[in-house]
Tab-separated table of C-alpha atoms in Angstrom:
chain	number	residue	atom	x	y	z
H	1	UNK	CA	62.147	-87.734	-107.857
H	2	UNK	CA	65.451	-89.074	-107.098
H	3	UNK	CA	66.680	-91.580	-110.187
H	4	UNK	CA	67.744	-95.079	-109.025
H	5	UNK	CA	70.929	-96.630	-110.390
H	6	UNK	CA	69.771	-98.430	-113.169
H	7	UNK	CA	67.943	-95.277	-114.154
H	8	UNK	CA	70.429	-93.345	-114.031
H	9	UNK	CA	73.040	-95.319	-116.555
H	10	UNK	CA	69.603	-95.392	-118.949
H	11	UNK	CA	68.963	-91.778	-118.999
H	12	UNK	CA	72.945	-90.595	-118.761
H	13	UNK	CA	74.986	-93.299	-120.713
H	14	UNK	CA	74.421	-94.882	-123.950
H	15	UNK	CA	77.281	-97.396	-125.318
H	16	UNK	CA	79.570	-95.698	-122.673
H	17	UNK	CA	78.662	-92.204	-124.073
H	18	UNK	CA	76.859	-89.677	-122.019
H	19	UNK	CA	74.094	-87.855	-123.842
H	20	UNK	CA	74.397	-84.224	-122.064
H	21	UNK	CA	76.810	-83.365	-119.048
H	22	UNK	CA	77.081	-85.961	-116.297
H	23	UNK	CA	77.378	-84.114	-112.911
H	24	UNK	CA	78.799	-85.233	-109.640
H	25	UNK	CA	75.433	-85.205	-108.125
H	26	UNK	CA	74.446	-88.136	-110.507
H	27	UNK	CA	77.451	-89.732	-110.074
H	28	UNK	CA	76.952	-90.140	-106.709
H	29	UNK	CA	73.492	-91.557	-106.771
H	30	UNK	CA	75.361	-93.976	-108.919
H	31	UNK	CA	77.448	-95.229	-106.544
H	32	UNK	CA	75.390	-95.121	-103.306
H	33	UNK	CA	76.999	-92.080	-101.725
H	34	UNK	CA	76.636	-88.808	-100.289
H	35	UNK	CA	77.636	-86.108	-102.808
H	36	UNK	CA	80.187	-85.013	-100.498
H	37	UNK	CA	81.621	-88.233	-100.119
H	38	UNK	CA	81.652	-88.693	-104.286
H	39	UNK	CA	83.472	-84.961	-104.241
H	40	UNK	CA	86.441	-85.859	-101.420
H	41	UNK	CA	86.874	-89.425	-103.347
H	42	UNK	CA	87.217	-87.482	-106.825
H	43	UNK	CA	89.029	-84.546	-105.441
H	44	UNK	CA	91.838	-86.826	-103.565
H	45	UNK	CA	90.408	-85.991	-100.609
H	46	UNK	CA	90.355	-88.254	-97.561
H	47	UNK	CA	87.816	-91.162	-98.086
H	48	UNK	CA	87.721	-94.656	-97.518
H	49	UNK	CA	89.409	-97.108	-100.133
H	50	UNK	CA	85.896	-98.646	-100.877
H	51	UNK	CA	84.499	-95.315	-101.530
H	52	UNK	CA	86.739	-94.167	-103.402
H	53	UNK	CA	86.800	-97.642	-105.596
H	54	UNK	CA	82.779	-97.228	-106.010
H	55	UNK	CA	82.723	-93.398	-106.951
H	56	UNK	CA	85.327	-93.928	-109.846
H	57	UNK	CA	84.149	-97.078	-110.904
H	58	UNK	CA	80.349	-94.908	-111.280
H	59	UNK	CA	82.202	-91.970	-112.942
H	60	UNK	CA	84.056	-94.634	-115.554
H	61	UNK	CA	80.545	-95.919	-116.147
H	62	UNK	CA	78.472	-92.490	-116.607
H	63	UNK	CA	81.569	-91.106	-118.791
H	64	UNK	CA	81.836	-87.983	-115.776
H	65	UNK	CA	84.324	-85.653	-116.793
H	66	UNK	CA	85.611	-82.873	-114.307
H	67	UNK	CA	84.376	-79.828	-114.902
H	68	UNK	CA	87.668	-77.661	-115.079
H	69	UNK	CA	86.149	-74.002	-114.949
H	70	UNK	CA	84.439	-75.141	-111.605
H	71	UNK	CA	87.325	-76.647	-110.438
H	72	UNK	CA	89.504	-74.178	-111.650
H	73	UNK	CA	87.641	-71.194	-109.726
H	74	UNK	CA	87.717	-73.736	-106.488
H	75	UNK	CA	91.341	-74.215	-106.791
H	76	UNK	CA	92.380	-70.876	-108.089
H	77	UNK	CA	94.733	-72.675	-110.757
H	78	UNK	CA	93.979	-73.871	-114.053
H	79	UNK	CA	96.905	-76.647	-114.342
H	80	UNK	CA	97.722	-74.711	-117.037
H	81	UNK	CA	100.362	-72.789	-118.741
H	82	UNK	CA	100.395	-70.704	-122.113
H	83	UNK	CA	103.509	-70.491	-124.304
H	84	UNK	CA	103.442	-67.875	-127.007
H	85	UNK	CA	105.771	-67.272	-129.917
H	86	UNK	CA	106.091	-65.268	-133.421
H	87	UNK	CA	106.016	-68.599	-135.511
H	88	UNK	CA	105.473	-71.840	-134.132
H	89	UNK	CA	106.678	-73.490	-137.051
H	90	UNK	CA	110.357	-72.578	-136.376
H	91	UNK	CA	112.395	-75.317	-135.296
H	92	UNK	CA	114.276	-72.808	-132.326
H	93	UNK	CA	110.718	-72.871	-130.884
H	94	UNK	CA	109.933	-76.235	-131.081
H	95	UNK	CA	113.250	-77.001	-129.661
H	96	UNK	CA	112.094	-74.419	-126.561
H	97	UNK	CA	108.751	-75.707	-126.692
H	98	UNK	CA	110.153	-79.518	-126.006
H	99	UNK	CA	112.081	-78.314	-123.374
H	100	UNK	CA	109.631	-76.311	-121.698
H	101	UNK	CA	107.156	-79.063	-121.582
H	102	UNK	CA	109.395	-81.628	-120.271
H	103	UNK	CA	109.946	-79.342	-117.543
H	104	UNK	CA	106.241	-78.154	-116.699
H	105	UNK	CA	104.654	-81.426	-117.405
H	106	UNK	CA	106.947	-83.090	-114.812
H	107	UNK	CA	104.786	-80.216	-112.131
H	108	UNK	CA	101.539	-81.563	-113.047
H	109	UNK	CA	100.840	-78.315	-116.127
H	110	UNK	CA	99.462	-78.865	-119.497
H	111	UNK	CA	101.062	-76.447	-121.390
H	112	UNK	CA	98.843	-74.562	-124.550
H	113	UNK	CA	101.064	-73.266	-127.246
H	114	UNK	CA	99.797	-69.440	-128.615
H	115	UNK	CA	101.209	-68.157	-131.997
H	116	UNK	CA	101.698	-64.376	-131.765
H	117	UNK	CA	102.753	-63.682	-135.119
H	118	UNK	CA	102.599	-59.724	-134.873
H	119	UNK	CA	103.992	-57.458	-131.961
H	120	UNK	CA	100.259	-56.168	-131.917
H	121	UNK	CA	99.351	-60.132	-131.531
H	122	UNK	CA	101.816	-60.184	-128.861
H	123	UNK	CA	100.388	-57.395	-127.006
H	124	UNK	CA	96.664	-59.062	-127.170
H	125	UNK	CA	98.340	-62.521	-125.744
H	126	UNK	CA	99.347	-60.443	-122.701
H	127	UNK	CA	96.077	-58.973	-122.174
H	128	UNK	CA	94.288	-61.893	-122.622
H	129	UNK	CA	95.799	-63.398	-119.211
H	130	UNK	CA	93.479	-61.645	-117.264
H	131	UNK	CA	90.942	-63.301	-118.236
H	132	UNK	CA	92.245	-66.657	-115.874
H	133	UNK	CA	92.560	-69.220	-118.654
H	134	UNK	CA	96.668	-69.821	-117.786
H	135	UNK	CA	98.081	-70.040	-114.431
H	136	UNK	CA	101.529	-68.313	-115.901
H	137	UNK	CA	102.863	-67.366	-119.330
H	138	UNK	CA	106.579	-67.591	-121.534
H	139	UNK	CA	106.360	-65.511	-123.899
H	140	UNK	CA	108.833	-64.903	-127.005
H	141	UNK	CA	108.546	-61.903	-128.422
H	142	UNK	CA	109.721	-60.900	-132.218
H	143	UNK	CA	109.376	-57.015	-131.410
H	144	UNK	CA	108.940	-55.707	-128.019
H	145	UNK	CA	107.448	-52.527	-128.291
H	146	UNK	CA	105.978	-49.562	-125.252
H	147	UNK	CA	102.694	-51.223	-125.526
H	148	UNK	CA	103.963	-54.843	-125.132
H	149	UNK	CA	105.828	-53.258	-122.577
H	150	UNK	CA	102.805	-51.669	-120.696
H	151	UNK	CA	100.695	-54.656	-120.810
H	152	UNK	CA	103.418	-56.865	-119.217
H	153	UNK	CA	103.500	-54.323	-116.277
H	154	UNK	CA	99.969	-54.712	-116.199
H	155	UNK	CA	99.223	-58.376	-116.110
H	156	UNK	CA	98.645	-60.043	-112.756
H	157	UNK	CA	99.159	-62.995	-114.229
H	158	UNK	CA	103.462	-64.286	-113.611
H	159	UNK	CA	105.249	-63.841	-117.308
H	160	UNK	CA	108.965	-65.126	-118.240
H	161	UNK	CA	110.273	-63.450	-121.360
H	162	UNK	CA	112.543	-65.330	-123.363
H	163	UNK	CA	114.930	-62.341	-124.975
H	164	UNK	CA	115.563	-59.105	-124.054
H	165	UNK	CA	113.795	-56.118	-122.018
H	166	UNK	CA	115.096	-52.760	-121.486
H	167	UNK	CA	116.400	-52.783	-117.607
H	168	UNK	CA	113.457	-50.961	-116.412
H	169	UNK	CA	111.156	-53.988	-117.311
H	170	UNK	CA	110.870	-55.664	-113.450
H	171	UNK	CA	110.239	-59.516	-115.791
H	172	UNK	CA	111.960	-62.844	-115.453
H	173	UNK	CA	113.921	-63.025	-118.479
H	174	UNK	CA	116.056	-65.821	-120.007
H	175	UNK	CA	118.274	-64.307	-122.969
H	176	UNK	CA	120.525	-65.209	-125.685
H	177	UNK	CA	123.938	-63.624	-126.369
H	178	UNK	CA	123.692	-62.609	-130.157
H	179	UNK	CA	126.759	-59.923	-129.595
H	180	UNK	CA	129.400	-63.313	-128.897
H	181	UNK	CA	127.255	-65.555	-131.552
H	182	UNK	CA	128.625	-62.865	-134.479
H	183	UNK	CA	131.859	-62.649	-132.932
H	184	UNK	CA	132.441	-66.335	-132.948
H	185	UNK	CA	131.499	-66.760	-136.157
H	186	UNK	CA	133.360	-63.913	-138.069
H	187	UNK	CA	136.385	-64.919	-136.153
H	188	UNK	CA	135.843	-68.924	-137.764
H	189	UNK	CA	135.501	-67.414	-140.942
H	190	UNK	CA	138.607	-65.190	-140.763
H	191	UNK	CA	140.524	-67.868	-139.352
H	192	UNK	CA	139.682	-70.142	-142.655
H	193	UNK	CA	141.119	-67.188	-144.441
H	194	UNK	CA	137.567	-65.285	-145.340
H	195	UNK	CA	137.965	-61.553	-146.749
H	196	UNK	CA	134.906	-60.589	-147.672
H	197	UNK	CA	131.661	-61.439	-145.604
H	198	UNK	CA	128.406	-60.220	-146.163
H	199	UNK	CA	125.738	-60.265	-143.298
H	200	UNK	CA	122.528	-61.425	-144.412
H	201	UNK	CA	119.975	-60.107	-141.821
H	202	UNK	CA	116.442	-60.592	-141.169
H	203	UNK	CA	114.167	-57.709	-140.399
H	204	UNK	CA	116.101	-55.418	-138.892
H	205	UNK	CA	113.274	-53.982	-136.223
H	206	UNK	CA	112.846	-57.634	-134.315
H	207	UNK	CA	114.829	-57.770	-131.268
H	208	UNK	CA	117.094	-60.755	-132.597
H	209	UNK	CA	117.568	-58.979	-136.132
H	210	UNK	CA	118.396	-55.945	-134.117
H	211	UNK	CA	120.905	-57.586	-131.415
H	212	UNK	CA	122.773	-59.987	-134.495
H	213	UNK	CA	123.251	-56.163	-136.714
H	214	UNK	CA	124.968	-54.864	-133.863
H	215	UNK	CA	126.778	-57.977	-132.971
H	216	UNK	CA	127.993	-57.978	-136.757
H	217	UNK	CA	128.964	-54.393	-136.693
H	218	UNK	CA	131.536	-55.036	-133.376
H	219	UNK	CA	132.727	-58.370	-134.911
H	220	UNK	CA	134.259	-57.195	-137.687
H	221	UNK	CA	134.813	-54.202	-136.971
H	222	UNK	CA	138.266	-55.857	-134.816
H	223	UNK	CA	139.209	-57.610	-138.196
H	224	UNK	CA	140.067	-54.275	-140.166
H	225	UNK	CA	141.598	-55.986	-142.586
H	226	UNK	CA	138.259	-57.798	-144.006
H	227	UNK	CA	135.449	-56.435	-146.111
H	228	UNK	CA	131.768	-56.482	-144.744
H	229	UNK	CA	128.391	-54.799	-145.202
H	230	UNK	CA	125.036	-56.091	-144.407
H	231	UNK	CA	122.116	-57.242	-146.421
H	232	UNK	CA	118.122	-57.625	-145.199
H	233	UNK	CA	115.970	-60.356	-146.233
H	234	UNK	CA	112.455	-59.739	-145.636
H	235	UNK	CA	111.547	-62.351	-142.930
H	236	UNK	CA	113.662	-65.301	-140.651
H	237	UNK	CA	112.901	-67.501	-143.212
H	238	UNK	CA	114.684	-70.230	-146.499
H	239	UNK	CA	112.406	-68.709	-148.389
H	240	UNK	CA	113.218	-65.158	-147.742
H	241	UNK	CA	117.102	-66.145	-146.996
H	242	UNK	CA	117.147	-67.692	-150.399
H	243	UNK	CA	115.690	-63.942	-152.124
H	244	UNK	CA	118.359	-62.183	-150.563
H	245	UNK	CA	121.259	-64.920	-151.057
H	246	UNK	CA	120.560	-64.634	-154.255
H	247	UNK	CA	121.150	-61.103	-154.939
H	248	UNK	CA	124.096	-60.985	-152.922
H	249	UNK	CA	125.724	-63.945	-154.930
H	250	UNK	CA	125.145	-62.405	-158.371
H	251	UNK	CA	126.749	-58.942	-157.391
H	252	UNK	CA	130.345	-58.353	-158.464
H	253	UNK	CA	132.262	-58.767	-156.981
H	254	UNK	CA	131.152	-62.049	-155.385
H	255	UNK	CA	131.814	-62.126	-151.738
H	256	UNK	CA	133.232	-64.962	-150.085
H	257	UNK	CA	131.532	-65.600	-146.817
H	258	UNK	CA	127.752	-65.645	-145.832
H	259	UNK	CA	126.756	-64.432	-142.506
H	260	UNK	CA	123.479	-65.620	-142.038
H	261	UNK	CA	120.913	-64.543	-139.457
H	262	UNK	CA	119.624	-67.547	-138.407
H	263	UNK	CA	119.558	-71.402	-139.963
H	264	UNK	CA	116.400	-71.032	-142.197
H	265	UNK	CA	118.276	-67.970	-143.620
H	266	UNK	CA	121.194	-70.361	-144.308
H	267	UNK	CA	119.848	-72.982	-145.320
H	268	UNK	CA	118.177	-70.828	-148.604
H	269	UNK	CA	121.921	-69.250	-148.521
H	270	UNK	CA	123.373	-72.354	-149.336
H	271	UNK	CA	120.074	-72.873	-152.155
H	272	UNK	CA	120.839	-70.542	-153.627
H	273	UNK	CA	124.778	-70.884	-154.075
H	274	UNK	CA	123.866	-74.213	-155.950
H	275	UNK	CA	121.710	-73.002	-158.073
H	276	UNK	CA	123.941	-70.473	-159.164
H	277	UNK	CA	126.326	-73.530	-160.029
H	278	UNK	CA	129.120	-72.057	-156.947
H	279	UNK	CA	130.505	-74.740	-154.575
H	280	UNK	CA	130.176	-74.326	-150.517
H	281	UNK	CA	132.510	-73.841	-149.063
H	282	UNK	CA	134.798	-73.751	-151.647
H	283	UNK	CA	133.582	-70.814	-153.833
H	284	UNK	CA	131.389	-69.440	-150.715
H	285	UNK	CA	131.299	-70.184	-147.270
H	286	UNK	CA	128.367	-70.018	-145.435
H	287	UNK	CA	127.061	-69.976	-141.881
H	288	UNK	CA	123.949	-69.811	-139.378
H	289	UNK	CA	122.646	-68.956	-135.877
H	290	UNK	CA	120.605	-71.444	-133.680
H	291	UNK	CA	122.231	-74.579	-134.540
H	292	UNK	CA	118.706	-76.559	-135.116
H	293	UNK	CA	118.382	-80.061	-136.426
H	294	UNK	CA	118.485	-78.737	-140.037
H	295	UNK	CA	121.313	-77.685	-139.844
H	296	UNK	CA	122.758	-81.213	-138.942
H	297	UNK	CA	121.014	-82.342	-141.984
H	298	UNK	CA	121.534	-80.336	-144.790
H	299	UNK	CA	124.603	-80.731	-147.340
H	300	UNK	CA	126.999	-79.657	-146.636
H	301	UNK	CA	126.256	-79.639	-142.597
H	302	UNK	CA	125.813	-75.766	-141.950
H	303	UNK	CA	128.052	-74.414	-139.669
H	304	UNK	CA	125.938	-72.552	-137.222
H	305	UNK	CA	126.302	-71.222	-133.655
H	306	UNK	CA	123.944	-73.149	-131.135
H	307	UNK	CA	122.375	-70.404	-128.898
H	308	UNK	CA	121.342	-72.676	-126.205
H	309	UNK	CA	117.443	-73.330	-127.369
H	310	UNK	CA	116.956	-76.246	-124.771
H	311	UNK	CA	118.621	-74.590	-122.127
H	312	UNK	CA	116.855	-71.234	-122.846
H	313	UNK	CA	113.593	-73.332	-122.297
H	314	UNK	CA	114.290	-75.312	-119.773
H	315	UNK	CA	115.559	-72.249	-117.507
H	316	UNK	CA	112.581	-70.208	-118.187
H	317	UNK	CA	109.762	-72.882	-117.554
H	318	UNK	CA	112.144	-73.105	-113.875
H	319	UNK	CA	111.696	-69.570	-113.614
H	320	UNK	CA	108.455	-69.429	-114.213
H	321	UNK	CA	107.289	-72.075	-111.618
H	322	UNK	CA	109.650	-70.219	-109.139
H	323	UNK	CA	107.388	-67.353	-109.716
H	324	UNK	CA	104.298	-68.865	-109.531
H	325	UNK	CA	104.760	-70.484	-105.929
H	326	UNK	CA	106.640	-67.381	-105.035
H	327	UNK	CA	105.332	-64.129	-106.397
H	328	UNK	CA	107.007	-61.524	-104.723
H	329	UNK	CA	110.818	-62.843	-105.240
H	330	UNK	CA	112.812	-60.529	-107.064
H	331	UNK	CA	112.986	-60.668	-110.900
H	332	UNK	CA	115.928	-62.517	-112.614
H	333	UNK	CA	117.623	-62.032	-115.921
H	334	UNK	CA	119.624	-65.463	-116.946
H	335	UNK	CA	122.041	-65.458	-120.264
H	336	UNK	CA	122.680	-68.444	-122.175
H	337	UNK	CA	126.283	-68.303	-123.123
H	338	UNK	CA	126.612	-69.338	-127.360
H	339	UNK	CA	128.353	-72.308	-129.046
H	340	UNK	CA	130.007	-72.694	-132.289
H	341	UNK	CA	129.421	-75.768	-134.184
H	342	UNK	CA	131.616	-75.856	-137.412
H	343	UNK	CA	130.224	-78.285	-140.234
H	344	UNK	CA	131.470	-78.439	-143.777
H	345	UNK	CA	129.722	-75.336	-144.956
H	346	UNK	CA	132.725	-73.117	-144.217
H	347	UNK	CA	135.565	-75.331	-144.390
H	348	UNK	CA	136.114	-78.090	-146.816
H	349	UNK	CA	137.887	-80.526	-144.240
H	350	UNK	CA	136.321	-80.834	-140.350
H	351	UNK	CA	137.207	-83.094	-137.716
H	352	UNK	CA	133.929	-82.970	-136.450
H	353	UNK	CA	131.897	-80.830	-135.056
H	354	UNK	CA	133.617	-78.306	-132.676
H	355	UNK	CA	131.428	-77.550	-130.191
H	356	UNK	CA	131.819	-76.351	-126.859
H	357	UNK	CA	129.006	-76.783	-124.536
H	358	UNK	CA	126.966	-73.772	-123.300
H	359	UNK	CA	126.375	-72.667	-119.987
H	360	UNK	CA	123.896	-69.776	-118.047
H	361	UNK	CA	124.917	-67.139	-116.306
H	362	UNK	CA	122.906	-64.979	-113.662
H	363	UNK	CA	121.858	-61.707	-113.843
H	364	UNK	CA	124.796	-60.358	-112.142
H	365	UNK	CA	127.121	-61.384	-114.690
H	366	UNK	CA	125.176	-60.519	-117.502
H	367	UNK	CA	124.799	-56.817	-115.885
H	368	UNK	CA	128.832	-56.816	-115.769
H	369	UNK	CA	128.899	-57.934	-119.878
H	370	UNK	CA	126.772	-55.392	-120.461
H	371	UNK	CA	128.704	-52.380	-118.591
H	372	UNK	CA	132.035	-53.748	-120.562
H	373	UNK	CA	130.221	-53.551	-123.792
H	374	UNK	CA	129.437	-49.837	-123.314
């Protein structure tokens, strides 16, 4: 028996709530039209203005919500796009994450934020996209490892991967340039007359810890004159930074530079210095990578080397799209060229922050980087 109009709010919507799962069909009874009409007026399909006024006005009144699975399988899209990181508490991600959404958002995606923690939690992410729920994927992997590796080539779902893949992974990639970041920064702190720096890592087997050891190593290793070794700390973290600090600053004797792996790292750098009773950056001068907000905020101001998070984000969301409307275009590789910000950590008198602004490059370039290195 077909169910009038008055019926129909009665048995589908009490005080504007519906009681199970209002469909289209019902919605159009509502409003005195066709289903097909009610679909094309709900859809943004062609109907008349008065049509389309009376099937929304009966969907607002039933409480109809779109069902997105169906529409998702009649669109092939899902409006949606999955981010995935190590730790979504770290403010480098957030920063990314901000960016990425701006960007995304603007195209009419939702973007759902995945925490990957492990590489093996990385590798699960990737084969989870075949199961449809995400029109495209940025993933930021800590580790990338031969089975992240295989289930990236495997995917048919488009993936952007913010850091670095080994040249025979065919991915959009956005990078950061960790090998200048430690350059810039042991050349600061040799400049402001620094002798003795320790690097204070985080675990060495992550790509970043991996690419900032290195970058370390070739820094100071055109500053003969200065003393250096390297240190690990047990995650990228104040807490872990602090540990590790710590032990460094009681040795003898005392070194008098901190290179620290990232800001959190830093930041429990500089902790620990004051609770040992030593002044920064008189007694010890310390310094971080990433250049987040924290690092604006602490005292003394950290001096840090901004690796482009916005940018990083914004180019790979970009990418992404690109590869989404176009999936056969070829595969680019984009490198975010470092900043150093000085703040009163390593110097005791600053003009300011001296910052220069950083740029991308294209793949190209970054190939021709890469070739001098070797």
């Amino acid at each position: 028996m077909e169910l009038s109009r008055a019926s129909t709010v009665n048995v589908y919507n009490t005080r504007g709530r519906a009681l199970v799962r209002v469909t289209i069909t019902q919605v159009a009874v509502h409003a005195g039209v066709s289903v097909a009409s009610a679909s094309r007026a709900l859809n943004g399909q062609i109907a008349s203005a008065k049509t389309v006024a009376k099937v929304q006005q009966a969907a607002e009144e039933l409480g109809y919500v779109a069902d997105a699975t169906a529409q998702s399988l009649k669109l092939g899209r899902t409006n949606q796009l999955a981010y995935a990181v190590a730790d979504i508490g770290n403010p480098v991600y957030v920063e990314m994450m901000t960016a990425i959404e701006r960007v995304v958002s603007a195209s009419g995606y939702r973007l759902v934020l995945s925490s990957t923690g492990t590489s093996s939690s990385s590798v699960d992410v990737v084969r989870d996209l075949g199961r449809g729920y995400v029109d495209g994927m940025i993933l930021s992997p800590l580790r990338v490892t031969d089975e992240l590796l295989s289930a990236l080539a495997k995917t048919p779902t488009p993936v952007v991967v913010l850091g670095r893949l080994p040249d025979s992974a065919t991915l959009d990639t956005v990078r950061a340039d960790s090998i200048t970041a430690m350059r810039l920064l042991v050349d600061h702190l040799v400049e402001e007359g620094r002798g003795d720096v320790v690097f204070v890592n985080g675990p060495s087997d992550t790509t970043p810890g991996a690419l900032r050891r290195d970058g370390f190593a070739a820094a100071v290793a055109a500053h003969p004159a200065i003393s250096a070794r390297s240190v690990g700390a047990d995650d990228f973290t104040i807490a872990a930074g602090y540990a590790a600090a710590l032990r460094v600053l009681q040795e003898h004797p005392r070194p008098d530079a901190i290179v620290a792996a990232n800001d959190l790292i830093g930041i429990g750098s500089i902790q620990a210095a004051t609770d040992l009773g030593l002044t920064v950056p008189g007694d010890i001068a310390i310094t971080g990578v990433d250049n987040t907000e924290l690092a604006g905020v602490i005292r003394p101001g950290l001096t840090s080397v901004d690796l482009g998070a916005e940018e990083r984000g914004r180019v790979a969301a970009e990418l992404l799209l690109a590869r989404i409307e176009e999936p056969n275009r070829p595969a680019h590789t984009v490198t975010v060229a470092p900043s150093l910000v000085v703040r009163g950590s390593s110097r005791a008198r600053t003009q300011g922050p001296a910052v220069s602004p950083p740029s991308h490059r294209t793949e190209a370039s970054d190939l021709n980087d890469e070739r001098a290195a070797r």
